[in-house]
Amino acid sequence: MFARGNLLGSGGGADGYDVGSKRQRVLDPPYYSSAASGQGSVYGGPSFAASYLGQPKSFPVVRLRGLPFNCSEADVFEFFAGLDVVDVLLVRKHGRFSGEAYVVFGTPMQVDFALQKNRQSMGRRYIEIFRSKKLEYYHAVAADVEDSKSEERLPSPSRPSRKSPEKEHLEHTGVLRLRGLPFSTSKRDIIEFFRDHGLKEENIHIVTHSDGRATGEAYVEFSSPSDSKAAMGKDKMTMGSRYVELFPSSREEATKAASKARH
């Protein structure tokens, strides 16, 4: 048997991409003063970067089209595994994902590598990739902020329903899975999110990829199944600008996710 509080492992700090702060750096040019350093990517070695020295710096952004409608930022990071992804912006219209996204890379040369993945699949969908421009990305960020504000101004009946009939009938074991977390989420953020439930850091595991990047998911152990069921009232509430989805889970699923992150 696992000791309560320790079954989720000791990992899970905010070791993943801090997308919020990185996006702000992107919006405060020049953001890649060392763009030709080539660090942080298997594609970005000095021999590649040298060919870009002395050339005008282009803004390293692409636009993706045809993404699955259940796509997350973590899925896009996985799609471009090996490239230095600085920011992923999923385009939403009226609170719904449009199937498009903007991806900013660490160096202009990586756009060329990204374009080589044009028409490759994510799940069952073929993804189209296009060169984009800084202004298009800026407009998308501004629209995303405005759309988030509009959602906040909506009267409560117009907000996404927090009750899911499918979830209500699932068995509770005291463990919840969180999906859609900002990549910068820390354990303290999750404790604050569930501030009425007296969580401790050892009750929380933030799932990461094997290289330490956050996946946007976490597992949280509550004191009892009834407590985790009560916590489902936070389903689809926001953390930052993101709607967080909650799902009843189990110790086995949480342990499996922790083990997978270590490999």
CSV table of C-alpha atoms in Angstrom, one decimal:
chain,number,residue,atom,x,y,z
A,1,MET,CA,0.0,0.0,0.0
A,2,PHE,CA,1.1,3.5,-0.7
A,3,ALA,CA,1.4,5.9,2.3
A,4,ARG,CA,-1.1,8.6,2.0
A,5,GLY,CA,0.4,11.9,0.7
A,6,ASN,CA,3.4,10.2,-0.9
A,7,LEU,CA,1.8,8.1,-3.6
A,8,LEU,CA,2.0,10.9,-6.2
A,9,GLY,CA,5.8,11.3,-5.9
A,10,SER,CA,7.9,14.2,-4.9
A,11,GLY,CA,8.2,15.8,-8.4
A,12,GLY,CA,6.0,18.4,-9.9
A,13,GLY,CA,7.5,21.8,-9.3
A,14,ALA,CA,7.0,24.5,-11.9
A,15,ASP,CA,9.8,23.1,-14.1
A,16,GLY,CA,7.9,23.3,-17.3
A,17,TYR,CA,7.5,26.2,-19.7
A,18,ASP,CA,6.3,29.3,-18.1
A,19,VAL,CA,4.3,30.3,-21.0
A,20,GLY,CA,2.8,33.4,-19.5
A,21,SER,CA,6.1,35.1,-18.7
A,22,LYS,CA,7.7,33.9,-22.0
A,23,ARG,CA,4.8,35.3,-24.0
A,24,GLN,CA,5.4,38.7,-22.2
A,25,ARG,CA,9.1,38.6,-23.2
A,26,VAL,CA,8.0,37.8,-26.8
A,27,LEU,CA,5.8,40.9,-26.7
A,28,ASP,CA,8.6,43.1,-25.5
A,29,PRO,CA,11.1,43.0,-28.4
A,30,PRO,CA,13.9,42.4,-29.0
A,31,TYR,CA,13.1,39.1,-27.3
A,32,TYR,CA,15.8,36.9,-28.7
A,33,SER,CA,19.0,38.9,-28.4
A,34,SER,CA,20.9,35.6,-28.4
A,35,ALA,CA,18.8,34.0,-31.1
A,36,ALA,CA,21.8,32.6,-32.8
A,37,SER,CA,23.1,30.9,-29.7
A,38,GLY,CA,21.5,27.6,-30.8
A,39,GLN,CA,21.0,26.5,-27.2
A,40,GLY,CA,18.1,24.4,-26.1
A,41,SER,CA,17.4,22.5,-29.3
A,42,VAL,CA,18.8,19.5,-31.1
A,43,TYR,CA,18.2,21.5,-34.3
A,44,GLY,CA,19.9,24.7,-33.2
A,45,GLY,CA,23.6,23.9,-32.9
A,46,PRO,CA,26.1,26.7,-33.6
A,47,SER,CA,26.9,25.4,-37.1
A,48,PHE,CA,23.3,26.0,-38.1
A,49,ALA,CA,23.0,29.3,-36.3
A,50,ALA,CA,26.2,30.6,-37.9
A,51,SER,CA,24.4,30.8,-41.3
A,52,TYR,CA,22.0,33.3,-39.8
A,53,LEU,CA,24.6,35.7,-38.4
A,54,GLY,CA,24.6,39.0,-40.1
A,55,GLN,CA,21.2,38.5,-41.7
A,56,PRO,CA,18.1,40.5,-40.7
A,57,LYS,CA,16.2,38.8,-37.9
A,58,SER,CA,12.8,37.6,-38.9
A,59,PHE,CA,10.2,36.8,-36.2
A,60,PRO,CA,10.2,33.0,-35.8
A,61,VAL,CA,6.4,32.2,-35.8
A,62,VAL,CA,4.2,29.8,-37.8
A,63,ARG,CA,0.5,29.3,-38.0
A,64,LEU,CA,-1.1,25.9,-37.6
A,65,ARG,CA,-4.4,24.9,-39.1
A,66,GLY,CA,-6.6,21.8,-38.8
A,67,LEU,CA,-5.7,20.9,-35.2
A,68,PRO,CA,-8.0,18.5,-33.4
A,69,PHE,CA,-10.6,20.4,-31.3
A,70,ASN,CA,-9.4,18.6,-28.1
A,71,CYS,CA,-5.8,19.8,-28.8
A,72,SER,CA,-3.8,21.3,-25.9
A,73,GLU,CA,-0.6,23.3,-25.8
A,74,ALA,CA,1.1,20.1,-24.6
A,75,ASP,CA,0.1,18.3,-27.8
A,76,VAL,CA,1.7,21.1,-29.9
A,77,PHE,CA,4.9,20.9,-27.8
A,78,GLU,CA,4.9,17.2,-28.5
A,79,PHE,CA,4.3,17.7,-32.2
A,80,PHE,CA,7.4,19.9,-32.4
A,81,ALA,CA,9.5,17.8,-30.1
A,82,GLY,CA,13.2,18.7,-30.5
A,83,LEU,CA,12.5,22.3,-31.5
A,84,ASP,CA,12.8,25.2,-29.1
A,85,VAL,CA,9.2,26.2,-28.7
A,86,VAL,CA,8.9,29.6,-26.9
A,87,ASP,CA,5.1,30.0,-27.0
A,88,VAL,CA,2.0,28.2,-28.2
A,89,LEU,CA,-1.2,30.3,-28.7
A,90,LEU,CA,-4.3,28.3,-29.3
A,91,VAL,CA,-6.8,30.6,-31.2
A,92,ARG,CA,-10.2,30.7,-29.7
A,93,LYS,CA,-13.3,32.5,-30.9
A,94,HIS,CA,-16.1,33.2,-28.5
A,95,GLY,CA,-14.5,30.8,-26.0
A,96,ARG,CA,-14.2,27.9,-28.5
A,97,PHE,CA,-11.0,26.6,-30.0
A,98,SER,CA,-10.9,27.3,-33.7
A,99,GLY,CA,-8.5,24.6,-34.7
A,100,GLU,CA,-5.7,27.1,-35.4
A,101,ALA,CA,-2.7,28.0,-33.4
A,102,TYR,CA,0.4,30.2,-33.5
A,103,VAL,CA,3.8,28.8,-32.4
A,104,VAL,CA,6.8,30.9,-31.7
A,105,PHE,CA,10.3,29.4,-31.8
A,106,GLY,CA,13.6,30.4,-30.2
A,107,THR,CA,15.4,31.1,-33.5
A,108,PRO,CA,14.3,31.9,-37.1
A,109,MET,CA,16.1,28.8,-38.5
A,110,GLN,CA,13.7,26.6,-36.6
A,111,VAL,CA,10.8,27.8,-38.7
A,112,ASP,CA,12.3,26.0,-41.6
A,113,PHE,CA,12.4,22.7,-39.6
A,114,ALA,CA,8.9,23.3,-38.4
A,115,LEU,CA,7.6,23.7,-41.9
A,116,GLN,CA,9.0,20.3,-42.7
A,117,LYS,CA,6.2,18.9,-40.5
A,118,ASN,CA,3.5,20.3,-42.8
A,119,ARG,CA,0.8,17.8,-43.6
A,120,GLN,CA,2.0,15.4,-40.8
A,121,SER,CA,-0.7,14.1,-38.6
A,122,MET,CA,-1.8,14.8,-35.0
A,123,GLY,CA,-4.1,12.1,-34.0
A,124,ARG,CA,-6.3,11.6,-37.1
A,125,ARG,CA,-5.9,15.1,-38.4
A,126,TYR,CA,-3.4,16.4,-41.0
A,127,ILE,CA,-1.9,19.6,-39.8
A,128,GLU,CA,-1.2,22.5,-42.2
A,129,ILE,CA,1.7,24.8,-41.3
A,130,PHE,CA,2.3,28.2,-42.7
A,131,ARG,CA,4.9,30.9,-42.3
A,132,SER,CA,3.4,33.8,-40.3
A,133,LYS,CA,4.3,37.3,-39.3
A,134,LYS,CA,4.9,39.1,-36.0
A,135,LEU,CA,1.9,41.4,-36.5
A,136,GLU,CA,-0.4,38.4,-37.1
A,137,TYR,CA,0.8,36.8,-33.9
A,138,TYR,CA,0.4,40.1,-32.0
A,139,HIS,CA,-3.1,40.5,-33.2
A,140,ALA,CA,-3.9,36.9,-32.2
A,141,VAL,CA,-2.6,37.6,-28.7
A,142,ALA,CA,-4.7,40.8,-28.4
A,143,ALA,CA,-7.8,38.9,-29.6
A,144,ASP,CA,-7.2,36.2,-27.1
A,145,VAL,CA,-7.0,38.7,-24.3
A,146,GLU,CA,-10.1,40.4,-25.4
A,147,ASP,CA,-12.0,37.1,-25.8
A,148,SER,CA,-11.0,36.2,-22.3
A,149,LYS,CA,-12.3,39.5,-21.0
A,150,SER,CA,-15.6,39.0,-22.9
A,151,GLU,CA,-16.0,35.6,-21.3
A,152,GLU,CA,-15.5,37.1,-17.8
A,153,ARG,CA,-18.2,39.7,-18.6
A,154,LEU,CA,-20.8,37.1,-19.6
A,155,PRO,CA,-23.7,36.5,-17.2
A,156,SER,CA,-23.4,33.2,-15.4
A,157,PRO,CA,-26.0,31.3,-17.5
A,158,SER,CA,-23.8,31.9,-20.6
A,159,ARG,CA,-20.7,30.5,-19.0
A,160,PRO,CA,-19.6,26.9,-19.8
A,161,SER,CA,-21.6,24.4,-17.7
A,162,ARG,CA,-19.6,23.2,-14.7
A,163,LYS,CA,-21.7,20.0,-14.5
A,164,SER,CA,-21.0,17.1,-16.7
A,165,PRO,CA,-23.5,14.2,-16.5
A,166,GLU,CA,-20.8,11.7,-17.6
A,167,LYS,CA,-18.5,12.8,-14.8
A,168,GLU,CA,-21.3,12.8,-12.1
A,169,HIS,CA,-21.7,9.1,-12.5
A,170,LEU,CA,-18.0,8.2,-12.2
A,171,GLU,CA,-16.7,6.6,-9.1
A,172,HIS,CA,-14.6,8.7,-6.8
A,173,THR,CA,-11.5,7.3,-5.0
A,174,GLY,CA,-10.2,10.6,-3.6
A,175,VAL,CA,-7.9,11.5,-6.5
A,176,LEU,CA,-8.7,14.0,-9.2
A,177,ARG,CA,-6.9,14.6,-12.5
A,178,LEU,CA,-6.6,18.2,-13.6
A,179,ARG,CA,-6.3,19.1,-17.3
A,180,GLY,CA,-5.7,22.4,-19.1
A,181,LEU,CA,-3.4,23.9,-16.5
A,182,PRO,CA,-1.2,26.9,-17.4
A,183,PHE,CA,2.3,25.5,-18.0
A,184,SER,CA,3.6,27.9,-15.2
A,185,THR,CA,1.3,26.3,-12.6
A,186,SER,CA,3.0,25.5,-9.3
A,187,LYS,CA,1.8,23.4,-6.4
A,188,ARG,CA,1.0,26.5,-4.4
A,189,ASP,CA,-1.3,27.6,-7.3
A,190,ILE,CA,-3.2,24.3,-7.1
A,191,ILE,CA,-3.5,24.6,-3.3
A,192,GLU,CA,-5.0,28.1,-3.8
A,193,PHE,CA,-7.3,26.8,-6.4
A,194,PHE,CA,-8.7,24.2,-3.9
A,195,ARG,CA,-8.2,26.5,-0.9
A,196,ASP,CA,-11.3,25.2,0.8
A,197,HIS,CA,-10.0,21.6,0.9
A,198,GLY,CA,-6.8,22.0,3.0
A,199,LEU,CA,-4.4,20.4,0.5
A,200,LYS,CA,-0.7,20.0,1.1
A,201,GLU,CA,2.1,20.0,-1.5
A,202,GLU,CA,2.7,16.3,-1.0
A,203,ASN,CA,-0.8,15.6,-2.1
A,204,ILE,CA,-0.1,17.1,-5.6
A,205,HIS,CA,1.8,15.8,-8.5
A,206,ILE,CA,2.3,18.1,-11.6
A,207,VAL,CA,2.9,15.9,-14.6
A,208,THR,CA,5.9,16.6,-16.7
A,209,HIS,CA,7.5,15.1,-19.8
A,210,SER,CA,10.7,13.2,-19.4
A,211,ASP,CA,12.7,16.4,-20.1
A,212,GLY,CA,10.9,18.3,-17.3
A,213,ARG,CA,8.4,20.3,-19.4
A,214,ALA,CA,5.0,20.5,-17.9
A,215,THR,CA,2.2,18.7,-19.7
A,216,GLY,CA,-0.7,20.9,-18.4
A,217,GLU,CA,-1.9,18.1,-16.2
A,218,ALA,CA,-1.7,17.3,-12.5
A,219,TYR,CA,-3.1,14.7,-10.0
A,220,VAL,CA,-4.4,15.8,-6.6
A,221,GLU,CA,-5.2,13.5,-3.7
A,222,PHE,CA,-7.9,14.6,-1.3
A,223,SER,CA,-8.6,13.3,2.2
A,224,SER,CA,-11.5,11.2,1.1
A,225,PRO,CA,-13.7,10.3,-1.9
A,226,SER,CA,-16.4,12.6,-0.7
A,227,ASP,CA,-13.9,15.4,-0.5
A,228,SER,CA,-12.8,14.9,-4.1
A,229,LYS,CA,-16.4,14.7,-5.2
A,230,ALA,CA,-17.1,18.0,-3.5
A,231,ALA,CA,-14.0,19.5,-5.2
A,232,MET,CA,-15.6,18.7,-8.6
A,233,GLY,CA,-17.5,21.9,-8.1
A,234,LYS,CA,-14.3,23.6,-9.4
A,235,ASP,CA,-14.6,21.9,-12.8
A,236,LYS,CA,-14.2,24.3,-15.7
A,237,MET,CA,-13.3,27.2,-13.4
A,238,THR,CA,-10.4,29.3,-14.4
A,239,MET,CA,-6.8,29.4,-13.3
A,240,GLY,CA,-5.3,32.5,-14.9
A,241,SER,CA,-6.9,32.7,-18.3
A,242,ARG,CA,-7.4,28.9,-18.6
A,243,TYR,CA,-10.5,26.7,-17.9
A,244,VAL,CA,-9.3,23.8,-15.8
A,245,GLU,CA,-11.1,20.5,-16.4
A,246,LEU,CA,-11.4,18.0,-13.5
A,247,PHE,CA,-11.8,14.2,-13.8
A,248,PRO,CA,-12.2,11.5,-11.1
A,249,SER,CA,-9.0,9.4,-11.2
A,250,SER,CA,-7.2,6.8,-9.1
A,251,ARG,CA,-4.0,6.2,-7.3
A,252,GLU,CA,-3.0,3.7,-10.0
A,253,GLU,CA,-3.4,6.3,-12.8
A,254,ALA,CA,-1.6,9.0,-10.8
A,255,THR,CA,1.3,6.6,-10.0
A,256,LYS,CA,1.5,5.5,-13.7
A,257,ALA,CA,1.7,9.2,-14.8
A,258,ALA,CA,4.5,9.9,-12.3
A,259,SER,CA,6.4,6.8,-13.5
A,260,LYS,CA,6.0,7.7,-17.1
A,261,ALA,CA,7.4,11.2,-16.5
A,262,ARG,CA,10.6,9.7,-15.1
A,263,HIS,CA,11.4,7.7,-18.2
